[in-house]
mmCIF file of N, CA and C in Angstrom:
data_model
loop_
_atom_site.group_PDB
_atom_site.id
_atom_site.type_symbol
_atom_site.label_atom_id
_atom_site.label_comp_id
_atom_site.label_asym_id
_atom_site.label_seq_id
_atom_site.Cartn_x
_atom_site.Cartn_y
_atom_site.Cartn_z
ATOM 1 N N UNK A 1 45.419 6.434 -54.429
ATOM 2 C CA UNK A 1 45.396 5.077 -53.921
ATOM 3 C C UNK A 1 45.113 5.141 -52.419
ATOM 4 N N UNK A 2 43.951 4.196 -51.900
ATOM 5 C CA UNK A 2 43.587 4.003 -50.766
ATOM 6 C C UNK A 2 43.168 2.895 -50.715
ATOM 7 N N UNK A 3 43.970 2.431 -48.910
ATOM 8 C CA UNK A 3 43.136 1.356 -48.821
ATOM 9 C C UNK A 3 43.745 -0.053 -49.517
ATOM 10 N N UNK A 4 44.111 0.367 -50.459
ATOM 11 C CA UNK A 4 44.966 -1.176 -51.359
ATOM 12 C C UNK A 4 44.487 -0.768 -52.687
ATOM 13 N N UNK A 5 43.135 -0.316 -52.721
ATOM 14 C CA UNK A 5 42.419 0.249 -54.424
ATOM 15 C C UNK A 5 41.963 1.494 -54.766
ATOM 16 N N UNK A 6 42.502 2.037 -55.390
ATOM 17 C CA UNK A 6 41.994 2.973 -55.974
ATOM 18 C C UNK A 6 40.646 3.859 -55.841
ATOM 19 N N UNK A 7 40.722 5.325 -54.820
ATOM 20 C CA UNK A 7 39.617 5.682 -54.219
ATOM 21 C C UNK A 7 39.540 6.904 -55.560
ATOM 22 N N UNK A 8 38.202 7.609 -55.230
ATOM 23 C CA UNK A 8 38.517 9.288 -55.838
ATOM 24 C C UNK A 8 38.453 10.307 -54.490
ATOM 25 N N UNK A 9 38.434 9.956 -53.187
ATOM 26 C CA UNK A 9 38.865 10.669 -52.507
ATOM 27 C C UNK A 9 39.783 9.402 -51.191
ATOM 28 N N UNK A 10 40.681 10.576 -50.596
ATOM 29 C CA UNK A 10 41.941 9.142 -49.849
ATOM 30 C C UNK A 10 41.379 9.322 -49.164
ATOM 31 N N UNK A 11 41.429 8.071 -48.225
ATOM 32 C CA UNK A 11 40.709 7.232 -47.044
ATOM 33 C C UNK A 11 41.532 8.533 -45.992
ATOM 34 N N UNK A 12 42.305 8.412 -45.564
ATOM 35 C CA UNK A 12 42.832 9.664 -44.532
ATOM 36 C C UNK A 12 42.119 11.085 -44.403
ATOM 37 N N UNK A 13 41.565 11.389 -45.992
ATOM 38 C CA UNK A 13 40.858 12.956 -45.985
ATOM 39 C C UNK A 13 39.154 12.290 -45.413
ATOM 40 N N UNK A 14 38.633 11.085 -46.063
ATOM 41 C CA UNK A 14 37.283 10.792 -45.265
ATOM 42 C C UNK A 14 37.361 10.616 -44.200
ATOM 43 N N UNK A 15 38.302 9.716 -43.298
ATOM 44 C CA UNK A 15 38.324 10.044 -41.535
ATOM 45 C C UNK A 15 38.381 10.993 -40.764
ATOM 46 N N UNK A 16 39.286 12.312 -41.747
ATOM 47 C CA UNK A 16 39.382 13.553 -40.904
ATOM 48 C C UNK A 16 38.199 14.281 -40.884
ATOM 49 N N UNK A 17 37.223 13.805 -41.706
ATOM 50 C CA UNK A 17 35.991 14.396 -41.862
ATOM 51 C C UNK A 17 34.603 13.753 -41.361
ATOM 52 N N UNK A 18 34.950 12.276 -40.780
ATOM 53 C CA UNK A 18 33.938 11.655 -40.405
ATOM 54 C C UNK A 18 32.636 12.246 -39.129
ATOM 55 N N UNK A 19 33.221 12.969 -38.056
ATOM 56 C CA UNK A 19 32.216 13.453 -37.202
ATOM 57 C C UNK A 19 32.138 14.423 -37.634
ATOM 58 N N UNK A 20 32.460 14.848 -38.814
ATOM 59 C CA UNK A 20 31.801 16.200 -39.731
ATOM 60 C C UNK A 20 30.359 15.914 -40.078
ATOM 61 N N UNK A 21 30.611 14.124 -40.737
ATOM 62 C CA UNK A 21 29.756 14.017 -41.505
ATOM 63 C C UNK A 21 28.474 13.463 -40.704
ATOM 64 N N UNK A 22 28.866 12.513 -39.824
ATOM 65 C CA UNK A 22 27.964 11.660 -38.453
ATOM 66 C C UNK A 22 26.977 13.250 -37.852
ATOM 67 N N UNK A 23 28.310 14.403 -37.977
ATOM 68 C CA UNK A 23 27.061 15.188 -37.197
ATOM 69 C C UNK A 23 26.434 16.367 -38.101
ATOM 70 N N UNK A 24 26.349 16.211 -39.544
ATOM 71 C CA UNK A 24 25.570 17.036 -40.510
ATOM 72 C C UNK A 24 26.375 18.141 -40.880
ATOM 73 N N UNK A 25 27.763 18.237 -40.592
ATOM 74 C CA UNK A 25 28.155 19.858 -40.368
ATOM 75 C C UNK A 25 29.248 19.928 -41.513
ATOM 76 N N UNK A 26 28.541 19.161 -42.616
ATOM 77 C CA UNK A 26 29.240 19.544 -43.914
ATOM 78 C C UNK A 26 28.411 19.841 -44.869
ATOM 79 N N UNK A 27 29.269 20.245 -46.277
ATOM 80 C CA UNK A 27 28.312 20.989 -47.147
ATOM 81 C C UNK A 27 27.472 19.760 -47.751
ATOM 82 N N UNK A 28 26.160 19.304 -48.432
ATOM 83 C CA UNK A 28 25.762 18.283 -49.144
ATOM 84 C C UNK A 28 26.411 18.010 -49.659
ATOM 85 N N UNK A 29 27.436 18.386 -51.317
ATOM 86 C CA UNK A 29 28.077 18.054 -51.823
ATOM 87 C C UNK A 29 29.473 17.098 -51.311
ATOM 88 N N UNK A 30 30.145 17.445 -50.092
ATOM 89 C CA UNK A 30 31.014 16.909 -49.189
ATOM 90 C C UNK A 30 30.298 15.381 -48.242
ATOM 91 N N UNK A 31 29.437 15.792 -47.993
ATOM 92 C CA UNK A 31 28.689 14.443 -47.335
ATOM 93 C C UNK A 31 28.353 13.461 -48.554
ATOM 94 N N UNK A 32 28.036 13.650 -49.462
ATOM 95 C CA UNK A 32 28.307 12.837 -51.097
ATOM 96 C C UNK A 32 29.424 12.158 -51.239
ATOM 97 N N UNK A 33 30.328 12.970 -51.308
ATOM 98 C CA UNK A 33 31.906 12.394 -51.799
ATOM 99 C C UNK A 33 32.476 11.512 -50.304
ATOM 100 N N UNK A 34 31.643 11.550 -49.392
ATOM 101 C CA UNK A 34 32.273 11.045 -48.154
ATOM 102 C C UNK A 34 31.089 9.295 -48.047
ATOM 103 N N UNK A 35 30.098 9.551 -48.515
ATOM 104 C CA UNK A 35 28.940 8.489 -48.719
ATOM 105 C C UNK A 35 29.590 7.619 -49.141
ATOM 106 N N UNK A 36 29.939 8.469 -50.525
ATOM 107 C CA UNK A 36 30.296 7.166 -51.826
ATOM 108 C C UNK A 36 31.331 6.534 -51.550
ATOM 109 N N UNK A 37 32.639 7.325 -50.797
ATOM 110 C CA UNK A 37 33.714 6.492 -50.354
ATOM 111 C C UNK A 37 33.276 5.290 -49.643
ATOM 112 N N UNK A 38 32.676 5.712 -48.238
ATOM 113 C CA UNK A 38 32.501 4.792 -47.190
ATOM 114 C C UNK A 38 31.693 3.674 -47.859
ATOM 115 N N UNK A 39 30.838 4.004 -48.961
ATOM 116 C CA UNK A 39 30.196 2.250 -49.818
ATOM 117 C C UNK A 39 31.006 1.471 -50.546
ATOM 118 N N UNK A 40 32.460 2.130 -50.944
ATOM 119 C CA UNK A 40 33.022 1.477 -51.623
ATOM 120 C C UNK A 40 34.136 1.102 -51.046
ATOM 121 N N UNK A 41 34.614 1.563 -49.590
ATOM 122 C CA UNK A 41 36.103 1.359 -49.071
ATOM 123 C C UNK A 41 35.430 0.417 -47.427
ATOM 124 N N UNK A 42 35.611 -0.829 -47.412
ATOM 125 C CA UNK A 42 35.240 -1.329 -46.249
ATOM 126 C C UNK A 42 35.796 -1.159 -45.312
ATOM 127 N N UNK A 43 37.260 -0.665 -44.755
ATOM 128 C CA UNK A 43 37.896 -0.352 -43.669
ATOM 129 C C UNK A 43 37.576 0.947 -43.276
ATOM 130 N N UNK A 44 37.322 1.812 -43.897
ATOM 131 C CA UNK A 44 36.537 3.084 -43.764
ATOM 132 C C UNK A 44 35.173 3.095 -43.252
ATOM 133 N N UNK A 45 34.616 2.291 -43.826
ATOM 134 C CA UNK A 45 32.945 2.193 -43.222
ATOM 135 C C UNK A 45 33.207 1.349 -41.696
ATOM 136 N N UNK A 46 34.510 0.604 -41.649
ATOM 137 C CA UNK A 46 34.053 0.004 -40.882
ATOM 138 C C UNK A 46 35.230 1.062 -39.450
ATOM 139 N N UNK A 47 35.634 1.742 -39.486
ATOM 140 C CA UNK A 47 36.159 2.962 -38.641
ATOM 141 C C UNK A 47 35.050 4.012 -38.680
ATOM 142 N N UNK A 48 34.357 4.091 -39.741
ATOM 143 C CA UNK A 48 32.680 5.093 -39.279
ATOM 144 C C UNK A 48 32.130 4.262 -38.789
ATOM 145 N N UNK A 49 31.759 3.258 -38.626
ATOM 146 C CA UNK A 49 30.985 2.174 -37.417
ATOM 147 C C UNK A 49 31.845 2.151 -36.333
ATOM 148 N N UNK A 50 32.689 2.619 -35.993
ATOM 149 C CA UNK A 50 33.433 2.600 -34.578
ATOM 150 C C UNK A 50 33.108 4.073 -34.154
ATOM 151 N N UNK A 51 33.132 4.847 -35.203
ATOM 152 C CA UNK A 51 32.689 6.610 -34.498
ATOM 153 C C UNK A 51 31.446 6.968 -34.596
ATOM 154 N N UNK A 52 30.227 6.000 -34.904
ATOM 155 C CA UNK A 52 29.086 5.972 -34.782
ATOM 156 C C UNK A 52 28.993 5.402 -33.425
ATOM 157 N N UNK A 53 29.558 4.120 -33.530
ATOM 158 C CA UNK A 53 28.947 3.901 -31.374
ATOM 159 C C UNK A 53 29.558 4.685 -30.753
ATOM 160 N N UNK A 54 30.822 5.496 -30.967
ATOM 161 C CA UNK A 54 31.172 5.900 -29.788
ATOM 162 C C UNK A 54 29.944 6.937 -29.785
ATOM 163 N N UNK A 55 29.286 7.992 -31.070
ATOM 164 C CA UNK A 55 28.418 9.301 -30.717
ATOM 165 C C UNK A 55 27.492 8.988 -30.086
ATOM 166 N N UNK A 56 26.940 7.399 -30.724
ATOM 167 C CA UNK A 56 25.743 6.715 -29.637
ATOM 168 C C UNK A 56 25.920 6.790 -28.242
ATOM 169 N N UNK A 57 27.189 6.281 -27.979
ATOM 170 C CA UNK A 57 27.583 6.366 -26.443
ATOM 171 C C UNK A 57 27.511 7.509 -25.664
ATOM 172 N N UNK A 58 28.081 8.497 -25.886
ATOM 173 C CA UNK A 58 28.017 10.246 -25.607
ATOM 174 C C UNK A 58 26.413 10.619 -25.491
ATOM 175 N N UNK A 59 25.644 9.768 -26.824
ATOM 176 C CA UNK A 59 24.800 10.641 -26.870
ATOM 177 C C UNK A 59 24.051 9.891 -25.643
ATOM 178 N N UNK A 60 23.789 9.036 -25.439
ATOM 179 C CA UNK A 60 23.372 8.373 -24.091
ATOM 180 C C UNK A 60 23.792 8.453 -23.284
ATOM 181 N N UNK A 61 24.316 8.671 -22.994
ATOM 182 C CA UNK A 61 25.076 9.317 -21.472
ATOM 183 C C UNK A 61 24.984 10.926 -20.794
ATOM 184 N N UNK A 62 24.825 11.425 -22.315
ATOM 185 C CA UNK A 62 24.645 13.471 -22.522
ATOM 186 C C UNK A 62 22.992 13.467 -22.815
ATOM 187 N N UNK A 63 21.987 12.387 -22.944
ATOM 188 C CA UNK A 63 20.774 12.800 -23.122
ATOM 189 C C UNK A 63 20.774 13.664 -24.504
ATOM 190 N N UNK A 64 19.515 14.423 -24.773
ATOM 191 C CA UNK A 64 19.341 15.311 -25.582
ATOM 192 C C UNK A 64 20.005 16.487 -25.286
ATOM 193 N N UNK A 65 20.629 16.730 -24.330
ATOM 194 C CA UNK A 65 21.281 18.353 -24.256
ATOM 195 C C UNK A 65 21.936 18.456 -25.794
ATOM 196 N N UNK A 66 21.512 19.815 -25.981
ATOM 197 C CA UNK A 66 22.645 20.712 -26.951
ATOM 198 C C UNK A 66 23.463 21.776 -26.261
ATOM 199 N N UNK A 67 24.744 21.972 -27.130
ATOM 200 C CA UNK A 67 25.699 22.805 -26.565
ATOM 201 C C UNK A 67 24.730 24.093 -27.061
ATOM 202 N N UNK A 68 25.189 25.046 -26.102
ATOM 203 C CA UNK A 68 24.978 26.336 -26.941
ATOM 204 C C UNK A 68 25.956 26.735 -27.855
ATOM 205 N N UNK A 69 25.706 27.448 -28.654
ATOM 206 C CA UNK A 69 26.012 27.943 -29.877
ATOM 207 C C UNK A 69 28.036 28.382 -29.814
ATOM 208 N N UNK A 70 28.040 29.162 -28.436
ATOM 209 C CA UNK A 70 29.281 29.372 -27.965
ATOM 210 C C UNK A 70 30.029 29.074 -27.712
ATOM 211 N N UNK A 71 30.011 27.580 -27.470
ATOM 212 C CA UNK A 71 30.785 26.614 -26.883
ATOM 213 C C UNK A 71 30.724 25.790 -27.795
ATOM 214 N N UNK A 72 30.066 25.559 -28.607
ATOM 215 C CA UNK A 72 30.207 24.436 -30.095
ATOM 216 C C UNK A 72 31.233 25.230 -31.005
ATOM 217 N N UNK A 73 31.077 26.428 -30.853
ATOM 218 C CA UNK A 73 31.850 27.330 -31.483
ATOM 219 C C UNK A 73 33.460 27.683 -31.198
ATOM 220 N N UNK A 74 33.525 27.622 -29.744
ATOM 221 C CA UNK A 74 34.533 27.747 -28.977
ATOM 222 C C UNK A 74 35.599 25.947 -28.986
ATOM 223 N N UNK A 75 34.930 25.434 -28.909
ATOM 224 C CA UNK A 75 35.294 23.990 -29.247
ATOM 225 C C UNK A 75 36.436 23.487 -30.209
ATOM 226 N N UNK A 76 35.247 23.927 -31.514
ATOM 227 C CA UNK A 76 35.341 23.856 -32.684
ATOM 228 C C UNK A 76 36.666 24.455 -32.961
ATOM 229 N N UNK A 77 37.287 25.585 -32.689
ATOM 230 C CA UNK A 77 38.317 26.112 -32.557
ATOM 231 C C UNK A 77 39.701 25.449 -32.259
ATOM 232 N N UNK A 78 39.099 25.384 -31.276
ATOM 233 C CA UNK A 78 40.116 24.968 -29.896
ATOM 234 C C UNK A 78 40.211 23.086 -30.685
ATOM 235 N N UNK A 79 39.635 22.300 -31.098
ATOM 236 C CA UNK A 79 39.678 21.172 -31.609
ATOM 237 C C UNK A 79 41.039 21.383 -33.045
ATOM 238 N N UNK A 80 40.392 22.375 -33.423
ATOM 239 C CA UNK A 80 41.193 22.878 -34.451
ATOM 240 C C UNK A 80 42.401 22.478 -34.807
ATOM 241 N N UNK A 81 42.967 23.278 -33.938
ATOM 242 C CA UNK A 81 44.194 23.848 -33.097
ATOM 243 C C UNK A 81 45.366 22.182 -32.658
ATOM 244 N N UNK A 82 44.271 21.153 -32.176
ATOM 245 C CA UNK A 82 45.095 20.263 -31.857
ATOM 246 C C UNK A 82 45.947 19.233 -32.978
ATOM 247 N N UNK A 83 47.006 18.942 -32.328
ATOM 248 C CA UNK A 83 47.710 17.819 -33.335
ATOM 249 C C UNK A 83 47.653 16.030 -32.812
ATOM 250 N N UNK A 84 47.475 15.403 -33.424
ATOM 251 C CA UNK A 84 47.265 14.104 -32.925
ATOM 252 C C UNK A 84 48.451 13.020 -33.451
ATOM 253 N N UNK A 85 48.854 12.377 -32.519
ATOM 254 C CA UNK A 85 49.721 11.495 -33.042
ATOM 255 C C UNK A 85 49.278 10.124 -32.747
ATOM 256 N N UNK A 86 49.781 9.069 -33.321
ATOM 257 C CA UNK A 86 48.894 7.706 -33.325
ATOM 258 C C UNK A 86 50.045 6.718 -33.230
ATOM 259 N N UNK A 87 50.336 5.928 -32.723
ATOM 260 C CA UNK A 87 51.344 4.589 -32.497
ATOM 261 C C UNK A 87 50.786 3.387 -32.970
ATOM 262 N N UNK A 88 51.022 2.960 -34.046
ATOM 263 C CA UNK A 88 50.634 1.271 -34.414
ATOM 264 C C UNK A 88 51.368 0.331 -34.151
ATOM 265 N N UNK A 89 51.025 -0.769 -33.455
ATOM 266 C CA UNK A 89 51.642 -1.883 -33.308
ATOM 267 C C UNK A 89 51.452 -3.048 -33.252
ATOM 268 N N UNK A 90 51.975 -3.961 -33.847
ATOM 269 C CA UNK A 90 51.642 -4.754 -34.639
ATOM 270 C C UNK A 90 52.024 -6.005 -33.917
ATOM 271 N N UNK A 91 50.836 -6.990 -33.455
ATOM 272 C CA UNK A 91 51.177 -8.515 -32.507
ATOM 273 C C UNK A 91 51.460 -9.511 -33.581
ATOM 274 N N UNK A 92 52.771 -9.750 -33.082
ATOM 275 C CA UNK A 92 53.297 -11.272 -34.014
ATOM 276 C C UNK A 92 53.079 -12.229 -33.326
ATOM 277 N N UNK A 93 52.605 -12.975 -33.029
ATOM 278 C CA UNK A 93 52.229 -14.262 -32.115
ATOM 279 C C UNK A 93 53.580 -15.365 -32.312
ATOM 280 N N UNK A 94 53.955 -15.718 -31.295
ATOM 281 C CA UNK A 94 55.068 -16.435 -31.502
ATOM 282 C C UNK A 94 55.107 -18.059 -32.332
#
């Protein structure tokens, strides 16, 4: 269960994978199961439309540079490694 209905993959495992998928660096089969979610789960597609402008943004601002190989690599790691915590809060209007 995701979302409110019934996914075959949970909305939490497609976000952790979204700039996987925005930047090609999954297997075909995985970019499939991440497609079909995002056509069928609208709060999902619509959080990959928020991490699509932001890559737009980066990418306009960074031009065409690519990292070298070492540092995408080194990154990648080091991204790894981190833990993220998130605070929701919720406006009740009086």
């Amino acid at each position: 269960m995701s979302c409110g209905d019934p996914h075959e993959t949970d909305c939490r495992e497609v976000l952790t994978e979204v700039y996987l998928y925005l930047d090609l660096e999954c297997a075909d089969e995985r970019r499939n199961l991440i497609r079909n979610h995002l056509d069928e789960c609208s709060p999902c597609l619509r959080e990959y439309g928020i991490e699509q402008e932001v890559k737009a943004l980066v990418a306009r601002y960074c031009g065409n540079e690519t990292a070298p190989a070492e540092l995408r690599e080194r990154l990648r790691v080091r991204l790894a490694e981190l833990v993220f915590e998130t605070e929701s809060r919720e406006y009740l209007p009086d």
